[in-house]
Short mmCIF file of N, CA and C in Angstrom, two decimals:
data_model
loop_
_atom_site.label_atom_id
_atom_site.label_comp_id
_atom_site.label_asym_id
_atom_site.label_seq_id
_atom_site.Cartn_x
_atom_site.Cartn_y
_atom_site.Cartn_z
N UNK A 75 -4.09 12.73 -0.56
CA UNK A 75 -3.08 12.73 0.49
C UNK A 75 -2.82 11.28 0.91
N UNK A 76 -2.54 11.02 2.15
CA UNK A 76 -2.17 9.69 2.62
C UNK A 76 -3.37 8.72 2.60
N UNK A 77 -4.58 9.24 2.61
CA UNK A 77 -5.76 8.38 2.66
C UNK A 77 -5.86 7.43 1.47
N UNK A 78 -5.51 7.89 0.28
CA UNK A 78 -5.58 7.03 -0.90
C UNK A 78 -4.62 5.86 -0.76
N UNK A 79 -3.46 6.10 -0.18
CA UNK A 79 -2.49 5.02 0.04
C UNK A 79 -3.02 4.04 1.09
N UNK A 80 -3.75 4.55 2.10
CA UNK A 80 -4.35 3.67 3.11
C UNK A 80 -5.39 2.76 2.47
N UNK A 81 -6.23 3.33 1.61
CA UNK A 81 -7.26 2.52 0.92
C UNK A 81 -6.57 1.43 0.09
N UNK A 82 -5.55 1.79 -0.64
CA UNK A 82 -4.84 0.82 -1.47
C UNK A 82 -4.22 -0.29 -0.61
N UNK A 83 -3.59 0.09 0.50
CA UNK A 83 -2.97 -0.90 1.39
C UNK A 83 -4.02 -1.82 2.01
N UNK A 84 -5.15 -1.25 2.41
CA UNK A 84 -6.21 -2.07 3.00
C UNK A 84 -6.76 -3.06 1.99
N UNK A 85 -7.06 -2.60 0.78
CA UNK A 85 -7.61 -3.49 -0.24
C UNK A 85 -6.65 -4.61 -0.59
N UNK A 86 -5.35 -4.36 -0.43
CA UNK A 86 -4.34 -5.38 -0.70
C UNK A 86 -4.04 -6.23 0.53
N UNK A 87 -4.65 -5.89 1.69
CA UNK A 87 -4.37 -6.59 2.94
C UNK A 87 -2.86 -6.59 3.21
N UNK A 88 -2.24 -5.44 2.97
CA UNK A 88 -0.79 -5.31 3.01
C UNK A 88 -0.35 -4.60 4.29
N UNK A 89 0.10 -5.38 5.26
CA UNK A 89 0.52 -4.84 6.54
C UNK A 89 1.66 -3.84 6.39
N UNK A 90 2.68 -4.20 5.62
CA UNK A 90 3.85 -3.32 5.51
C UNK A 90 3.50 -2.00 4.81
N UNK A 91 2.65 -2.05 3.79
CA UNK A 91 2.23 -0.82 3.12
C UNK A 91 1.42 0.06 4.07
N UNK A 92 0.62 -0.56 4.92
CA UNK A 92 -0.15 0.19 5.91
C UNK A 92 0.79 0.86 6.91
N UNK A 93 1.74 0.12 7.41
CA UNK A 93 2.67 0.68 8.40
C UNK A 93 3.57 1.76 7.81
N UNK A 94 3.85 1.68 6.52
CA UNK A 94 4.68 2.69 5.86
C UNK A 94 4.03 4.07 5.88
N UNK A 95 2.74 4.14 6.22
CA UNK A 95 2.02 5.41 6.24
C UNK A 95 2.16 6.15 7.57
N UNK A 96 2.83 5.55 8.54
CA UNK A 96 2.94 6.12 9.88
C UNK A 96 4.35 6.63 10.16
N UNK A 97 4.42 7.79 10.80
CA UNK A 97 5.70 8.31 11.30
C UNK A 97 6.20 7.38 12.41
N UNK A 98 7.51 7.32 12.64
CA UNK A 98 8.04 6.42 13.68
C UNK A 98 7.43 6.65 15.07
N UNK A 99 7.13 7.90 15.40
CA UNK A 99 6.58 8.21 16.72
C UNK A 99 5.08 8.53 16.67
N UNK A 100 4.40 8.01 15.67
CA UNK A 100 2.96 8.26 15.51
C UNK A 100 2.17 7.75 16.70
N UNK A 101 1.00 8.35 16.88
CA UNK A 101 0.05 7.93 17.90
C UNK A 101 -1.24 7.55 17.18
N UNK A 102 -1.81 6.40 17.57
CA UNK A 102 -3.08 5.96 16.97
C UNK A 102 -4.09 5.71 18.08
N UNK A 103 -5.26 6.25 17.89
CA UNK A 103 -6.38 6.01 18.78
C UNK A 103 -7.41 5.24 17.97
N UNK A 104 -7.42 3.92 18.15
CA UNK A 104 -8.29 3.04 17.38
C UNK A 104 -9.39 2.49 18.29
N UNK A 105 -10.44 1.91 17.69
CA UNK A 105 -11.48 1.32 18.51
C UNK A 105 -10.96 0.23 19.47
N UNK A 106 -9.84 -0.43 19.11
CA UNK A 106 -9.33 -1.49 19.98
C UNK A 106 -8.29 -1.01 20.98
N UNK A 107 -7.99 0.30 21.00
CA UNK A 107 -7.06 0.81 22.00
C UNK A 107 -6.24 1.98 21.50
N UNK A 108 -5.38 2.47 22.37
CA UNK A 108 -4.50 3.59 22.07
C UNK A 108 -3.09 3.04 21.89
N UNK A 109 -2.39 3.51 20.86
CA UNK A 109 -1.09 2.96 20.51
C UNK A 109 -0.11 4.09 20.24
N UNK A 110 1.07 4.02 20.87
CA UNK A 110 2.10 5.05 20.68
C UNK A 110 3.32 4.39 20.06
N UNK A 111 3.73 4.90 18.92
CA UNK A 111 4.90 4.39 18.23
C UNK A 111 4.53 3.34 17.19
N UNK A 112 5.38 3.25 16.20
CA UNK A 112 5.10 2.39 15.05
C UNK A 112 4.98 0.91 15.43
N UNK A 113 5.77 0.46 16.40
CA UNK A 113 5.70 -0.96 16.78
C UNK A 113 4.38 -1.29 17.47
N UNK A 114 3.87 -0.39 18.28
CA UNK A 114 2.57 -0.61 18.91
C UNK A 114 1.47 -0.58 17.85
N UNK A 115 1.58 0.33 16.90
CA UNK A 115 0.59 0.40 15.81
C UNK A 115 0.68 -0.86 14.96
N UNK A 116 1.90 -1.37 14.74
CA UNK A 116 2.09 -2.64 14.02
C UNK A 116 1.28 -3.76 14.67
N UNK A 117 1.35 -3.85 15.99
CA UNK A 117 0.63 -4.91 16.71
C UNK A 117 -0.87 -4.81 16.45
N UNK A 118 -1.42 -3.61 16.50
CA UNK A 118 -2.85 -3.43 16.27
C UNK A 118 -3.24 -3.88 14.86
N UNK A 119 -2.49 -3.41 13.85
CA UNK A 119 -2.82 -3.78 12.47
C UNK A 119 -2.55 -5.26 12.21
N UNK A 120 -1.51 -5.83 12.83
CA UNK A 120 -1.22 -7.26 12.68
C UNK A 120 -2.39 -8.08 13.20
N UNK A 121 -2.87 -7.73 14.39
CA UNK A 121 -4.01 -8.46 14.97
C UNK A 121 -5.25 -8.32 14.09
N UNK A 122 -5.49 -7.12 13.58
CA UNK A 122 -6.67 -6.89 12.73
C UNK A 122 -6.59 -7.73 11.46
N UNK A 123 -5.45 -7.67 10.78
CA UNK A 123 -5.32 -8.40 9.50
C UNK A 123 -5.19 -9.91 9.71
N UNK A 124 -4.84 -10.35 10.92
CA UNK A 124 -4.85 -11.78 11.22
C UNK A 124 -6.28 -12.28 11.40
N UNK A 125 -7.16 -11.41 11.85
CA UNK A 125 -8.55 -11.80 12.12
C UNK A 125 -9.47 -11.63 10.91
N UNK A 126 -9.14 -10.69 10.01
CA UNK A 126 -10.05 -10.35 8.92
C UNK A 126 -9.31 -10.27 7.58
N UNK A 127 -10.05 -10.57 6.53
CA UNK A 127 -9.62 -10.28 5.17
C UNK A 127 -10.41 -9.06 4.70
N UNK A 128 -9.72 -8.02 4.30
CA UNK A 128 -10.38 -6.82 3.82
C UNK A 128 -10.78 -7.03 2.37
N UNK A 129 -12.06 -6.84 2.09
CA UNK A 129 -12.59 -6.97 0.73
C UNK A 129 -12.74 -5.62 0.05
N UNK A 130 -12.98 -4.57 0.84
CA UNK A 130 -13.12 -3.23 0.27
C UNK A 130 -12.80 -2.20 1.34
N UNK A 131 -12.39 -1.02 0.89
CA UNK A 131 -12.07 0.08 1.80
C UNK A 131 -12.37 1.39 1.10
N UNK A 132 -12.84 2.36 1.87
CA UNK A 132 -13.04 3.70 1.35
C UNK A 132 -12.60 4.71 2.41
N UNK A 133 -12.27 5.89 1.95
CA UNK A 133 -11.94 6.99 2.84
C UNK A 133 -12.32 8.28 2.12
N UNK A 134 -13.06 9.12 2.80
CA UNK A 134 -13.39 10.42 2.24
C UNK A 134 -13.16 11.45 3.33
N UNK A 135 -12.36 12.45 2.98
CA UNK A 135 -12.02 13.41 4.01
C UNK A 135 -11.70 14.78 3.45
N UNK A 136 -11.54 15.69 4.37
CA UNK A 136 -11.19 17.07 4.07
C UNK A 136 -9.89 17.37 4.80
N UNK A 137 -9.00 18.11 4.14
CA UNK A 137 -7.72 18.47 4.75
C UNK A 137 -7.52 19.97 4.72
N UNK A 138 -6.91 20.50 5.78
CA UNK A 138 -6.43 21.88 5.85
C UNK A 138 -4.92 21.78 6.03
N UNK A 139 -4.18 22.33 5.09
CA UNK A 139 -2.72 22.19 5.10
C UNK A 139 -2.04 23.54 5.26
N UNK A 140 -1.05 23.56 6.15
CA UNK A 140 -0.18 24.72 6.32
C UNK A 140 1.24 24.19 6.35
N UNK A 141 2.03 24.56 5.35
CA UNK A 141 3.41 24.10 5.30
C UNK A 141 3.49 22.59 5.18
N UNK A 142 4.22 21.98 6.12
CA UNK A 142 4.41 20.53 6.06
C UNK A 142 3.50 19.77 7.02
N UNK A 143 2.43 20.42 7.50
CA UNK A 143 1.49 19.78 8.42
C UNK A 143 0.08 19.95 7.88
N UNK A 144 -0.71 18.88 8.00
CA UNK A 144 -2.08 18.92 7.50
C UNK A 144 -2.99 18.25 8.52
N UNK A 145 -4.15 18.86 8.72
CA UNK A 145 -5.18 18.30 9.60
C UNK A 145 -6.30 17.76 8.73
N UNK A 146 -6.75 16.55 9.02
CA UNK A 146 -7.80 15.95 8.21
C UNK A 146 -8.92 15.38 9.05
N UNK A 147 -10.11 15.33 8.45
CA UNK A 147 -11.26 14.73 9.12
C UNK A 147 -12.19 14.19 8.06
N UNK A 148 -12.92 13.15 8.42
CA UNK A 148 -13.84 12.56 7.45
C UNK A 148 -14.32 11.20 7.91
N UNK A 149 -14.63 10.36 6.93
CA UNK A 149 -15.24 9.05 7.18
C UNK A 149 -14.45 7.95 6.47
N UNK A 150 -14.47 6.76 7.03
CA UNK A 150 -13.84 5.60 6.44
C UNK A 150 -14.82 4.43 6.50
N UNK A 151 -14.60 3.45 5.64
CA UNK A 151 -15.38 2.21 5.73
C UNK A 151 -14.51 1.05 5.28
N UNK A 152 -14.79 -0.09 5.87
CA UNK A 152 -14.14 -1.34 5.50
C UNK A 152 -15.21 -2.40 5.35
N UNK A 153 -15.06 -3.28 4.40
CA UNK A 153 -15.87 -4.49 4.29
C UNK A 153 -14.90 -5.63 4.53
N UNK A 154 -15.11 -6.37 5.61
CA UNK A 154 -14.19 -7.43 5.99
C UNK A 154 -14.92 -8.76 6.14
N UNK A 155 -14.15 -9.83 5.99
CA UNK A 155 -14.67 -11.18 6.20
C UNK A 155 -13.79 -11.83 7.27
N UNK A 156 -14.39 -12.40 8.32
CA UNK A 156 -13.59 -13.07 9.34
C UNK A 156 -12.81 -14.24 8.73
N UNK A 157 -11.54 -14.34 9.08
CA UNK A 157 -10.72 -15.44 8.54
C UNK A 157 -11.16 -16.78 9.09
N UNK A 158 -11.83 -16.79 10.24
CA UNK A 158 -12.33 -18.03 10.81
C UNK A 158 -13.65 -18.48 10.20
N UNK A 159 -14.16 -17.72 9.25
CA UNK A 159 -15.44 -18.03 8.62
C UNK A 159 -16.53 -17.12 9.15
N UNK A 160 -17.56 -17.01 8.38
CA UNK A 160 -18.68 -16.18 8.79
C UNK A 160 -19.05 -15.18 7.72
N UNK A 161 -20.10 -14.44 8.00
CA UNK A 161 -20.62 -13.46 7.06
C UNK A 161 -19.71 -12.22 7.01
N UNK A 162 -19.74 -11.53 5.87
CA UNK A 162 -19.00 -10.26 5.77
C UNK A 162 -19.50 -9.28 6.83
N UNK A 163 -18.59 -8.44 7.29
CA UNK A 163 -18.91 -7.45 8.31
C UNK A 163 -18.60 -6.06 7.76
N UNK A 164 -19.61 -5.20 7.68
CA UNK A 164 -19.32 -3.82 7.28
C UNK A 164 -18.87 -3.02 8.49
N UNK A 165 -17.83 -2.22 8.32
CA UNK A 165 -17.34 -1.35 9.38
C UNK A 165 -17.32 0.07 8.83
N UNK A 166 -17.84 1.00 9.62
CA UNK A 166 -17.84 2.41 9.22
C UNK A 166 -17.47 3.25 10.42
N UNK A 167 -16.79 4.35 10.14
CA UNK A 167 -16.43 5.20 11.25
C UNK A 167 -15.99 6.58 10.81
N UNK A 168 -15.52 7.34 11.79
CA UNK A 168 -15.04 8.70 11.57
C UNK A 168 -13.54 8.70 11.81
N UNK A 169 -12.88 9.65 11.20
CA UNK A 169 -11.44 9.77 11.39
C UNK A 169 -11.05 11.23 11.55
N UNK A 170 -10.09 11.45 12.42
CA UNK A 170 -9.43 12.73 12.56
C UNK A 170 -7.94 12.42 12.54
N UNK A 171 -7.20 13.09 11.66
CA UNK A 171 -5.78 12.78 11.53
C UNK A 171 -4.94 14.04 11.47
N UNK A 172 -3.70 13.88 11.87
CA UNK A 172 -2.67 14.89 11.64
C UNK A 172 -1.61 14.18 10.80
N UNK A 173 -1.30 14.75 9.65
CA UNK A 173 -0.24 14.19 8.81
C UNK A 173 0.85 15.24 8.63
N UNK A 174 2.06 14.76 8.48
CA UNK A 174 3.20 15.66 8.35
C UNK A 174 4.08 15.16 7.22
N UNK A 175 4.62 16.08 6.46
CA UNK A 175 5.55 15.72 5.40
C UNK A 175 6.92 15.50 6.04
N UNK A 176 7.37 14.25 6.00
CA UNK A 176 8.64 13.86 6.60
C UNK A 176 9.46 13.19 5.51
N UNK A 177 10.62 13.74 5.20
CA UNK A 177 11.46 13.17 4.15
C UNK A 177 10.76 13.15 2.80
N UNK A 178 9.90 14.14 2.57
CA UNK A 178 9.19 14.24 1.30
C UNK A 178 7.94 13.40 1.20
N UNK A 179 7.57 12.67 2.26
CA UNK A 179 6.40 11.79 2.24
C UNK A 179 5.42 12.20 3.34
N UNK A 180 4.14 12.26 2.99
CA UNK A 180 3.11 12.55 3.99
C UNK A 180 2.88 11.31 4.83
N UNK A 181 2.99 11.44 6.16
CA UNK A 181 2.82 10.33 7.09
C UNK A 181 1.85 10.71 8.21
N UNK A 182 1.11 9.71 8.67
CA UNK A 182 0.26 9.93 9.83
C UNK A 182 1.13 10.17 11.06
N UNK A 183 0.83 11.25 11.78
CA UNK A 183 1.45 11.53 13.07
C UNK A 183 0.44 11.20 14.17
N UNK A 184 -0.82 11.53 13.92
CA UNK A 184 -1.93 11.16 14.79
C UNK A 184 -3.02 10.57 13.90
N UNK A 185 -3.50 9.40 14.27
CA UNK A 185 -4.58 8.73 13.54
C UNK A 185 -5.65 8.33 14.55
N UNK A 186 -6.77 9.01 14.50
CA UNK A 186 -7.86 8.74 15.44
C UNK A 186 -9.06 8.24 14.65
N UNK A 187 -9.32 6.96 14.76
CA UNK A 187 -10.47 6.35 14.10
C UNK A 187 -11.48 5.98 15.17
N UNK A 188 -12.71 6.39 14.97
CA UNK A 188 -13.76 6.05 15.94
C UNK A 188 -14.95 5.44 15.23
N UNK A 189 -15.66 4.64 15.98
CA UNK A 189 -16.87 4.00 15.47
C UNK A 189 -18.04 4.59 16.25
N UNK A 190 -19.06 5.08 15.54
CA UNK A 190 -20.20 5.66 16.26
C UNK A 190 -20.86 4.65 17.19
N UNK A 191 -21.37 5.16 18.29
CA UNK A 191 -22.10 4.30 19.22
C UNK A 191 -23.43 3.90 18.59
N UNK A 192 -23.94 2.72 18.95
CA UNK A 192 -25.25 2.33 18.43
C UNK A 192 -26.32 3.25 18.99
N UNK A 193 -27.45 3.36 18.29
CA UNK A 193 -28.51 4.22 18.82
C UNK A 193 -29.04 3.67 20.14
N UNK A 194 -29.55 4.56 21.00
CA UNK A 194 -30.10 4.07 22.26
C UNK A 194 -31.36 3.26 22.01
N UNK A 195 -31.67 2.37 22.95
CA UNK A 195 -32.90 1.59 22.79
C UNK A 195 -34.13 2.49 22.82
N UNK A 196 -35.19 2.07 22.16
CA UNK A 196 -36.40 2.89 22.17
C UNK A 196 -36.94 3.07 23.58
N UNK A 197 -37.54 4.22 23.83
CA UNK A 197 -38.15 4.49 25.14
C UNK A 197 -39.40 3.65 25.29
N UNK A 198 -39.68 3.27 26.51
CA UNK A 198 -40.91 2.49 26.77
C UNK A 198 -41.99 3.38 27.26
#
């Protein structure tokens, strides 16, 4: 579904290919904030790709599809390097998405990416 195109766009560090995966009125709930509409989502991805070079990306998920709407859930990962220098940073998280076939193309309508909280400190 749309996840393979997201992986390809991320590995290419391609902002426009990434944005092409979103419906015009899509909503994104990302670790850096909530974004409504393609232009707000553009800002989030622009800031991310300005700060990091993506070296690798994965997405594994399950979809339930009825007609032109599909619900998906699963896991994603990115391996990024800060553009300002520094060690590679692994990023992993969960995703819940709603995609809809619009004009013959599956597009994200809702994209919710979350990063698990760190484990609590050990008890004393």
